[in-house]
Amino acid sequence: MTDTEAKAEAVPEDSSGVVGLGVTGVAGYARPAPRDVAKEREVRAGVLGVGDASAHSPGVSGFGETGVIGSGSRFGVLGRGETGVRGETLFSEGVHGVAKATGAGVVGESKDGPGVIASSKSEAGLRAQSDTEVGGVFSSGKAAQIELTPLLADGPDTTAQLPGEGRLGQLAVLSDDAVTCRLYLCVEAREGAPARWAEVRLGDPVQGRTTS
């Protein structure tokens, strides 16, 4: 029997269907991906799955109530690539992180880019809530803790940019020159009527200090 042939035989229900022993236990290739013996020796994995980019075939595919389960002393799943891990779904969470104790459900880190990017076409770009604490905590070592990008008006009447639909507690920053701005708070939101906003009166401007 060559190294590309396999033998199927009946096995007890409580035993493994396939057992592979070696530097890499089992290596699977999706055609037309060529076999890479050097990679098999390099990864030293229990299972190695290799897909083919030209055929858009995955290296490993899992189906079931849970498609893939990964466990490890450091990482359950480690993804490397242009996108390390991608989750897709129609009606639920694309990625769902759960911490059983005090750890964070999801952590995002970056050296030079944003730690987390959140966006939506028709809903809030980001939602955060807590049963007993504040919904969000923002901190920065040198810069401002929160930045609100102003809605730019074409003329001096910046209030023309205030949204007709609003919810109580929403904040809106308006500007007509991209140099100065005003802050407004949604103070009335009646069904079937435009939202009403009140300007938040602030103190005198104070010049910031240059930081190195």
mmCIF file of C-alpha atoms in Angstrom:
data_model
loop_
_atom_site.group_PDB
_atom_site.id
_atom_site.type_symbol
_atom_site.label_atom_id
_atom_site.label_comp_id
_atom_site.label_asym_id
_atom_site.label_seq_id
_atom_site.Cartn_x
_atom_site.Cartn_y
_atom_site.Cartn_z
ATOM 1 C CA MET A 1 0.000 0.000 0.000
ATOM 2 C CA THR A 2 1.469 3.350 -1.026
ATOM 3 C CA ASP A 3 1.491 6.483 1.133
ATOM 4 C CA THR A 4 -1.459 7.883 -0.847
ATOM 5 C CA GLU A 5 -3.712 4.856 -0.373
ATOM 6 C CA ALA A 6 -6.011 4.235 2.572
ATOM 7 C CA LYS A 7 -7.664 1.114 3.905
ATOM 8 C CA ALA A 8 -11.173 1.184 5.383
ATOM 9 C CA GLU A 9 -12.277 -1.441 7.849
ATOM 10 C CA ALA A 10 -14.952 -1.862 10.501
ATOM 11 C CA VAL A 11 -14.003 -0.453 13.891
ATOM 12 C CA PRO A 12 -15.782 -0.404 17.275
ATOM 13 C CA GLU A 13 -18.063 2.582 17.845
ATOM 14 C CA ASP A 14 -16.012 3.777 20.825
ATOM 15 C CA SER A 15 -12.713 3.911 18.913
ATOM 16 C CA SER A 16 -11.173 6.374 16.451
ATOM 17 C CA GLY A 17 -12.047 6.001 12.806
ATOM 18 C CA VAL A 18 -8.609 7.160 11.637
ATOM 19 C CA VAL A 19 -5.340 7.219 13.601
ATOM 20 C CA GLY A 20 -2.212 8.749 12.143
ATOM 21 C CA LEU A 21 1.248 8.668 13.707
ATOM 22 C CA GLY A 22 4.193 10.666 12.448
ATOM 23 C CA VAL A 23 5.873 14.059 12.496
ATOM 24 C CA THR A 24 2.481 15.156 11.174
ATOM 25 C CA GLY A 25 -0.154 12.560 11.984
ATOM 26 C CA VAL A 26 -2.552 13.050 9.062
ATOM 27 C CA ALA A 27 -2.070 15.276 6.000
ATOM 28 C CA GLY A 28 -4.943 16.024 3.645
ATOM 29 C CA TYR A 29 -4.706 17.907 0.351
ATOM 30 C CA ALA A 30 -7.605 19.287 -1.689
ATOM 31 C CA ARG A 31 -6.960 18.846 -5.404
ATOM 32 C CA PRO A 32 -5.187 20.337 -7.258
ATOM 33 C CA ALA A 33 -2.946 21.346 -4.325
ATOM 34 C CA PRO A 34 0.369 19.491 -4.603
ATOM 35 C CA ARG A 35 1.784 17.535 -1.701
ATOM 36 C CA ASP A 36 4.362 19.463 0.337
ATOM 37 C CA VAL A 37 6.474 17.063 2.397
ATOM 38 C CA ALA A 38 8.582 19.921 3.789
ATOM 39 C CA LYS A 39 5.420 21.565 5.154
ATOM 40 C CA GLU A 40 4.308 18.287 6.715
ATOM 41 C CA ARG A 41 7.608 18.082 8.579
ATOM 42 C CA GLU A 42 7.562 21.774 9.510
ATOM 43 C CA VAL A 43 4.086 22.094 11.058
ATOM 44 C CA ARG A 44 4.375 18.970 13.259
ATOM 45 C CA ALA A 45 0.595 18.818 13.618
ATOM 46 C CA GLY A 46 -1.815 16.053 14.469
ATOM 47 C CA VAL A 47 -3.815 16.981 11.376
ATOM 48 C CA LEU A 48 -2.675 19.124 8.427
ATOM 49 C CA GLY A 49 -5.234 20.294 5.898
ATOM 50 C CA VAL A 50 -4.105 22.061 2.728
ATOM 51 C CA GLY A 51 -6.553 23.752 0.353
ATOM 52 C CA ASP A 52 -5.985 25.224 -3.072
ATOM 53 C CA ALA A 53 -6.420 28.944 -3.772
ATOM 54 C CA SER A 54 -7.190 28.459 -7.473
ATOM 55 C CA ALA A 55 -10.071 26.114 -6.617
ATOM 56 C CA HIS A 56 -11.154 28.201 -3.579
ATOM 57 C CA SER A 57 -11.026 25.017 -1.518
ATOM 58 C CA PRO A 58 -10.463 25.154 2.254
ATOM 59 C CA GLY A 59 -7.750 23.246 4.036
ATOM 60 C CA VAL A 60 -10.182 22.051 6.709
ATOM 61 C CA SER A 61 -13.993 22.124 6.670
ATOM 62 C CA GLY A 62 -16.202 21.218 9.627
ATOM 63 C CA PHE A 63 -19.978 20.770 9.806
ATOM 64 C CA GLY A 64 -22.412 20.044 12.606
ATOM 65 C CA GLU A 65 -23.879 21.779 15.639
ATOM 66 C CA THR A 66 -20.276 22.807 16.294
ATOM 67 C CA GLY A 67 -18.258 22.656 13.098
ATOM 68 C CA VAL A 68 -14.798 22.816 14.653
ATOM 69 C CA ILE A 69 -13.626 22.581 18.265
ATOM 70 C CA GLY A 70 -10.109 23.665 19.164
ATOM 71 C CA SER A 71 -8.490 23.442 22.592
ATOM 72 C CA GLY A 72 -4.975 24.174 23.782
ATOM 73 C CA SER A 73 -2.958 25.295 26.767
ATOM 74 C CA ARG A 74 -2.554 28.774 25.201
ATOM 75 C CA PHE A 75 -4.903 29.113 22.203
ATOM 76 C CA GLY A 76 -7.925 27.071 21.270
ATOM 77 C CA VAL A 77 -7.690 28.364 17.695
ATOM 78 C CA LEU A 78 -4.877 30.398 16.121
ATOM 79 C CA GLY A 79 -5.535 31.956 12.722
ATOM 80 C CA ARG A 80 -2.895 33.491 10.449
ATOM 81 C CA GLY A 81 -3.501 35.225 7.154
ATOM 82 C CA GLU A 82 -4.613 38.455 5.506
ATOM 83 C CA THR A 83 -7.576 38.044 7.868
ATOM 84 C CA GLY A 84 -6.620 35.887 10.837
ATOM 85 C CA VAL A 85 -10.147 34.745 11.734
ATOM 86 C CA ARG A 86 -13.377 35.474 9.846
ATOM 87 C CA GLY A 87 -16.858 34.603 11.034
ATOM 88 C CA GLU A 88 -19.963 34.768 8.842
ATOM 89 C CA THR A 89 -23.632 34.330 9.694
ATOM 90 C CA LEU A 90 -27.053 35.471 8.485
ATOM 91 C CA PHE A 91 -29.009 36.207 11.656
ATOM 92 C CA SER A 92 -26.683 35.826 14.646
ATOM 93 C CA GLU A 93 -23.165 36.810 15.697
ATOM 94 C CA GLY A 94 -20.343 36.443 13.200
ATOM 95 C CA VAL A 95 -17.947 35.917 16.109
ATOM 96 C CA HIS A 96 -19.099 35.169 19.657
ATOM 97 C CA GLY A 97 -16.515 35.323 22.418
ATOM 98 C CA VAL A 98 -17.424 34.112 25.923
ATOM 99 C CA ALA A 99 -15.280 34.449 29.036
ATOM 100 C CA LYS A 100 -16.390 32.101 31.827
ATOM 101 C CA ALA A 101 -14.780 34.124 34.626
ATOM 102 C CA THR A 102 -13.075 37.551 34.714
ATOM 103 C CA GLY A 103 -11.414 37.548 31.290
ATOM 104 C CA ALA A 104 -12.638 39.590 28.334
ATOM 105 C CA GLY A 105 -14.971 37.967 25.828
ATOM 106 C CA VAL A 106 -13.158 39.587 22.902
ATOM 107 C CA VAL A 107 -9.800 41.410 22.838
ATOM 108 C CA GLY A 108 -8.533 43.451 19.892
ATOM 109 C CA GLU A 109 -4.941 44.683 19.679
ATOM 110 C CA SER A 110 -2.976 46.536 17.013
ATOM 111 C CA LYS A 111 0.470 48.098 16.766
ATOM 112 C CA ASP A 112 -0.340 50.954 14.362
ATOM 113 C CA GLY A 113 -4.017 50.533 13.455
ATOM 114 C CA PRO A 114 -7.278 50.550 15.425
ATOM 115 C CA GLY A 115 -7.662 47.806 18.018
ATOM 116 C CA VAL A 116 -11.271 47.185 16.935
ATOM 117 C CA ILE A 117 -13.271 48.410 13.926
ATOM 118 C CA ALA A 118 -17.072 48.208 14.117
ATOM 119 C CA SER A 119 -19.502 49.191 11.362
ATOM 120 C CA SER A 120 -23.077 48.529 10.249
ATOM 121 C CA LYS A 121 -25.189 49.535 7.260
ATOM 122 C CA SER A 122 -28.478 50.003 9.143
ATOM 123 C CA GLU A 123 -27.851 49.548 12.892
ATOM 124 C CA ALA A 124 -25.492 50.933 15.507
ATOM 125 C CA GLY A 125 -21.867 50.400 14.573
ATOM 126 C CA LEU A 126 -21.061 49.330 18.128
ATOM 127 C CA ARG A 127 -23.181 48.385 21.137
ATOM 128 C CA ALA A 128 -21.870 47.903 24.661
ATOM 129 C CA GLN A 129 -23.882 47.241 27.817
ATOM 130 C CA SER A 130 -23.440 45.996 31.353
ATOM 131 C CA ASP A 131 -25.966 44.757 33.904
ATOM 132 C CA THR A 132 -24.331 46.510 36.858
ATOM 133 C CA GLU A 133 -21.640 48.882 35.547
ATOM 134 C CA VAL A 134 -21.219 51.612 32.941
ATOM 135 C CA GLY A 135 -21.711 50.652 29.318
ATOM 136 C CA GLY A 136 -18.243 51.798 28.239
ATOM 137 C CA VAL A 137 -14.949 53.047 29.622
ATOM 138 C CA PHE A 138 -12.594 55.034 27.391
ATOM 139 C CA SER A 139 -9.056 56.029 28.285
ATOM 140 C CA SER A 140 -6.025 57.463 26.549
ATOM 141 C CA GLY A 141 -2.469 58.155 27.621
ATOM 142 C CA LYS A 142 -2.083 61.491 25.775
ATOM 143 C CA ALA A 143 -5.051 62.174 23.464
ATOM 144 C CA ALA A 144 -8.733 62.844 24.133
ATOM 145 C CA GLN A 145 -10.713 59.871 25.430
ATOM 146 C CA ILE A 146 -13.610 60.211 22.957
ATOM 147 C CA GLU A 147 -13.861 61.832 19.511
ATOM 148 C CA LEU A 148 -17.158 62.764 17.849
ATOM 149 C CA THR A 149 -16.818 63.500 14.139
ATOM 150 C CA PRO A 150 -18.876 66.643 13.341
ATOM 151 C CA LEU A 151 -21.770 66.705 10.892
ATOM 152 C CA LEU A 152 -20.715 69.369 8.373
ATOM 153 C CA ALA A 153 -23.227 71.996 7.244
ATOM 154 C CA ASP A 154 -23.100 73.813 3.894
ATOM 155 C CA GLY A 155 -24.012 77.162 5.452
ATOM 156 C CA PRO A 156 -23.811 79.024 8.746
ATOM 157 C CA ASP A 157 -27.064 77.438 10.017
ATOM 158 C CA THR A 158 -25.501 74.274 11.401
ATOM 159 C CA THR A 159 -28.798 73.184 13.009
ATOM 160 C CA ALA A 160 -30.015 72.195 9.541
ATOM 161 C CA GLN A 161 -27.804 69.128 9.976
ATOM 162 C CA LEU A 162 -29.521 67.960 13.176
ATOM 163 C CA PRO A 163 -31.154 64.562 12.533
ATOM 164 C CA GLY A 164 -34.944 64.508 12.325
ATOM 165 C CA GLU A 165 -34.894 61.080 13.942
ATOM 166 C CA GLY A 166 -33.187 60.845 17.304
ATOM 167 C CA ARG A 167 -33.288 59.069 20.645
ATOM 168 C CA LEU A 168 -33.084 60.633 24.077
ATOM 169 C CA GLY A 169 -29.497 61.020 25.206
ATOM 170 C CA GLN A 170 -27.965 61.120 21.733
ATOM 171 C CA LEU A 171 -25.190 63.653 21.143
ATOM 172 C CA ALA A 172 -24.515 65.432 17.860
ATOM 173 C CA VAL A 173 -21.580 67.675 16.980
ATOM 174 C CA LEU A 174 -22.150 70.215 14.202
ATOM 175 C CA SER A 175 -19.737 72.394 12.237
ATOM 176 C CA ASP A 176 -19.883 74.689 9.217
ATOM 177 C CA ASP A 177 -16.166 75.240 8.707
ATOM 178 C CA ALA A 178 -14.436 72.066 10.000
ATOM 179 C CA VAL A 179 -12.543 74.326 12.438
ATOM 180 C CA THR A 180 -15.105 75.116 15.131
ATOM 181 C CA CYS A 181 -18.071 73.081 16.332
ATOM 182 C CA ARG A 182 -21.107 72.997 18.646
ATOM 183 C CA LEU A 183 -22.492 70.148 20.760
ATOM 184 C CA TYR A 184 -26.191 69.220 20.923
ATOM 185 C CA LEU A 185 -28.161 66.764 23.096
ATOM 186 C CA CYS A 186 -31.418 65.082 22.039
ATOM 187 C CA VAL A 187 -33.903 66.141 24.734
ATOM 188 C CA GLU A 188 -37.234 65.133 23.165
ATOM 189 C CA ALA A 189 -38.153 62.194 20.958
ATOM 190 C CA ARG A 190 -41.889 61.793 20.345
ATOM 191 C CA GLU A 191 -43.272 59.140 18.004
ATOM 192 C CA GLY A 192 -44.313 60.651 14.669
ATOM 193 C CA ALA A 193 -42.600 63.986 15.369
ATOM 194 C CA PRO A 194 -39.097 65.300 14.628
ATOM 195 C CA ALA A 195 -36.592 64.952 17.447
ATOM 196 C CA ARG A 196 -35.761 68.087 19.404
ATOM 197 C CA TRP A 197 -32.213 69.035 20.311
ATOM 198 C CA ALA A 198 -30.690 71.482 22.798
ATOM 199 C CA GLU A 199 -27.243 72.995 22.484
ATOM 200 C CA VAL A 200 -24.896 72.041 25.304
ATOM 201 C CA ARG A 201 -23.460 75.319 26.599
ATOM 202 C CA LEU A 202 -19.760 74.989 27.298
ATOM 203 C CA GLY A 203 -17.233 77.179 29.067
ATOM 204 C CA ASP A 204 -14.575 79.335 27.447
ATOM 205 C CA PRO A 205 -12.155 77.492 25.124
ATOM 206 C CA VAL A 206 -8.796 76.546 26.644
ATOM 207 C CA GLN A 207 -5.723 76.028 24.509
ATOM 208 C CA GLY A 208 -4.276 72.532 24.543
ATOM 209 C CA ARG A 209 -0.665 71.879 25.327
ATOM 210 C CA THR A 210 1.704 70.309 22.849
ATOM 211 C CA THR A 211 2.680 66.774 23.830
ATOM 212 C CA SER A 212 5.724 64.887 22.597
#
